[in-house]
Amino acid sequence: MKLLFKYLLSANYSFAKRWVNKKMTQQILPATIHTFTTPFAFIAAGLYCTVIGTIDYKFKTFLPIFIGLGIVMLGVSFYIEKKAKKAIYKWDIEKEYKSLNKSQRSNRNTFAFLFFWAGFALFFYLAITFTEGYLVK
């Protein structure tokens, strides 16, 4: 599991290094952490929608659902963000990035991009599938 997260964190660092403005290098680590945590927050939100959709009780308004969604997504993001900050320094991701060639960096950028959109697609699928009862009057 550590190898998967190390590779994913390295891929997100490579992605952030590519897309962050060269004059603002201090923004690379926040961008890395954000692109690393967002797919996990989307996945947690999809699981939250699954739970909300499977219970028999239906809320009369969307406000409690959105509040719960925000709590779940922020909770997961903050937890993973705390772990990722430690891991970047512990696993020396910056040094590993410097040792990669252009092809490896491109592969990691692609992996980070695909993981981000796969997390969003899973959230979208779960949200639509399990909360469709709220959309039908």
C-alpha positions as a Python dict, from the first residue, in 0.01 Angstrom:
ca = {
    (1, 'M'): (0, 0, 0),
    (2, 'K'): (289, 232, 80),
    (3, 'L'): (430, 185, -270),
    (4, 'L'): (98, 281, -430),
    (5, 'F'): (64, 596, -220),
    (6, 'K'): (428, 687, -270),
    (7, 'Y'): (391, 653, -647),
    (8, 'L'): (65, 850, -641),
    (9, 'L'): (213, 1125, -424),
    (10, 'S'): (515, 1140, -652),
    (11, 'A'): (285, 1160, -954),
    (12, 'N'): (92, 1447, -797),
    (13, 'Y'): (417, 1626, -714),
    (14, 'S'): (526, 1588, -1076),
    (15, 'F'): (187, 1717, -1194),
    (16, 'A'): (205, 2018, -961),
    (17, 'K'): (564, 2091, -1059),
    (18, 'R'): (456, 2100, -1422),
    (19, 'W'): (151, 2322, -1377),
    (20, 'V'): (252, 2566, -1104),
    (21, 'N'): (397, 2895, -1225),
    (22, 'K'): (779, 2883, -1223),
    (23, 'K'): (791, 3215, -1035),
    (24, 'M'): (576, 3077, -753),
    (25, 'T'): (768, 2767, -647),
    (26, 'Q'): (637, 2795, -290),
    (27, 'Q'): (297, 2685, -425),
    (28, 'I'): (419, 2345, -547),
    (29, 'L'): (365, 2161, -217),
    (30, 'P'): (12, 2301, -157),
    (31, 'A'): (-80, 2213, -515),
    (32, 'T'): (62, 1863, -468),
    (33, 'I'): (-136, 1808, -152),
    (34, 'H'): (-454, 1945, -307),
    (35, 'T'): (-433, 1727, -617),
    (36, 'F'): (-349, 1429, -393),
    (37, 'T'): (-639, 1472, -149),
    (38, 'T'): (-916, 1577, -388),
    (39, 'P'): (-977, 1233, -549),
    (40, 'F'): (-999, 1073, -205),
    (41, 'A'): (-1249, 1339, -99),
    (42, 'F'): (-1454, 1266, -412),
    (43, 'I'): (-1450, 894, -337),
    (44, 'A'): (-1558, 959, 23),
    (45, 'A'): (-1837, 1185, -106),
    (46, 'G'): (-1954, 907, -337),
    (47, 'L'): (-1964, 664, -46),
    (48, 'Y'): (-2155, 924, 157),
    (49, 'C'): (-2409, 953, -126),
    (50, 'T'): (-2437, 574, -126),
    (51, 'V'): (-2517, 572, 245),
    (52, 'I'): (-2765, 859, 214),
    (53, 'G'): (-2936, 690, -81),
    (54, 'T'): (-2971, 352, 90),
    (55, 'I'): (-3136, 468, 414),
    (56, 'D'): (-3514, 468, 419),
    (57, 'Y'): (-3551, 816, 562),
    (58, 'K'): (-3561, 1091, 300),
    (59, 'F'): (-3469, 1448, 393),
    (60, 'K'): (-3721, 1716, 304),
    (61, 'T'): (-3452, 1966, 198),
    (62, 'F'): (-3108, 1933, 50),
    (63, 'L'): (-2937, 2139, 321),
    (64, 'P'): (-2864, 1849, 562),
    (65, 'I'): (-2729, 1643, 273),
    (66, 'F'): (-2495, 1922, 160),
    (67, 'I'): (-2379, 1989, 516),
    (68, 'G'): (-2302, 1620, 565),
    (69, 'L'): (-2128, 1610, 228),
    (70, 'G'): (-1910, 1904, 327),
    (71, 'I'): (-1824, 1745, 662),
    (72, 'V'): (-1730, 1415, 499),
    (73, 'M'): (-1523, 1572, 220),
    (74, 'L'): (-1340, 1816, 448),
    (75, 'G'): (-1280, 1552, 713),
    (76, 'V'): (-1124, 1313, 464),
    (77, 'S'): (-925, 1593, 299),
    (78, 'F'): (-779, 1721, 625),
    (79, 'Y'): (-688, 1372, 745),
    (80, 'I'): (-515, 1276, 420),
    (81, 'E'): (-353, 1619, 393),
    (82, 'K'): (-191, 1576, 733),
    (83, 'K'): (-56, 1233, 634),
    (84, 'A'): (61, 1356, 291),
    (85, 'K'): (258, 1649, 435),
    (86, 'K'): (456, 1411, 653),
    (87, 'A'): (503, 1162, 369),
    (88, 'I'): (642, 1420, 125),
    (89, 'Y'): (936, 1485, 355),
    (90, 'K'): (965, 1132, 490),
    (91, 'W'): (979, 972, 145),
    (92, 'D'): (1184, 1260, -2),
    (93, 'I'): (952, 1310, -300),
    (94, 'E'): (1140, 1617, -426),
    (95, 'K'): (1464, 1423, -457),
    (96, 'E'): (1286, 1139, -633),
    (97, 'Y'): (1133, 1387, -880),
    (98, 'K'): (1477, 1521, -973),
    (99, 'S'): (1596, 1170, -1056),
    (100, 'L'): (1317, 1108, -1309),
    (101, 'N'): (1366, 1151, -1682),
    (102, 'K'): (1118, 1331, -1909),
    (103, 'S'): (931, 1013, -2006),
    (104, 'Q'): (883, 906, -1644),
    (105, 'R'): (760, 1254, -1550),
    (106, 'S'): (512, 1245, -1836),
    (107, 'N'): (387, 902, -1724),
    (108, 'R'): (341, 1027, -1368),
    (109, 'N'): (158, 1337, -1486),
    (110, 'T'): (-78, 1116, -1683),
    (111, 'F'): (-132, 886, -1383),
    (112, 'A'): (-212, 1181, -1156),
    (113, 'F'): (-452, 1324, -1415),
    (114, 'L'): (-630, 990, -1460),
    (115, 'F'): (-654, 924, -1086),
    (116, 'F'): (-806, 1268, -1028),
    (117, 'W'): (-1074, 1222, -1293),
    (118, 'A'): (-1138, 859, -1195),
    (119, 'G'): (-1215, 976, -841),
    (120, 'F'): (-1453, 1238, -976),
    (121, 'A'): (-1619, 988, -1212),
    (122, 'L'): (-1670, 740, -926),
    (123, 'F'): (-1825, 1015, -712),
    (124, 'F'): (-2052, 1121, -998),
    (125, 'Y'): (-2163, 764, -1067),
    (126, 'L'): (-2234, 684, -701),
    (127, 'A'): (-2411, 1014, -644),
    (128, 'I'): (-2638, 971, -945),
    (129, 'T'): (-2703, 603, -881),
    (130, 'F'): (-2786, 618, -512),
    (131, 'T'): (-2944, 961, -470),
    (132, 'E'): (-3179, 941, -766),
    (133, 'G'): (-3473, 911, -525),
    (134, 'Y'): (-3416, 1273, -429),
    (135, 'L'): (-3439, 1387, -788),
    (136, 'V'): (-3775, 1224, -862),
    (137, 'K'): (-4079, 1404, -719),
}
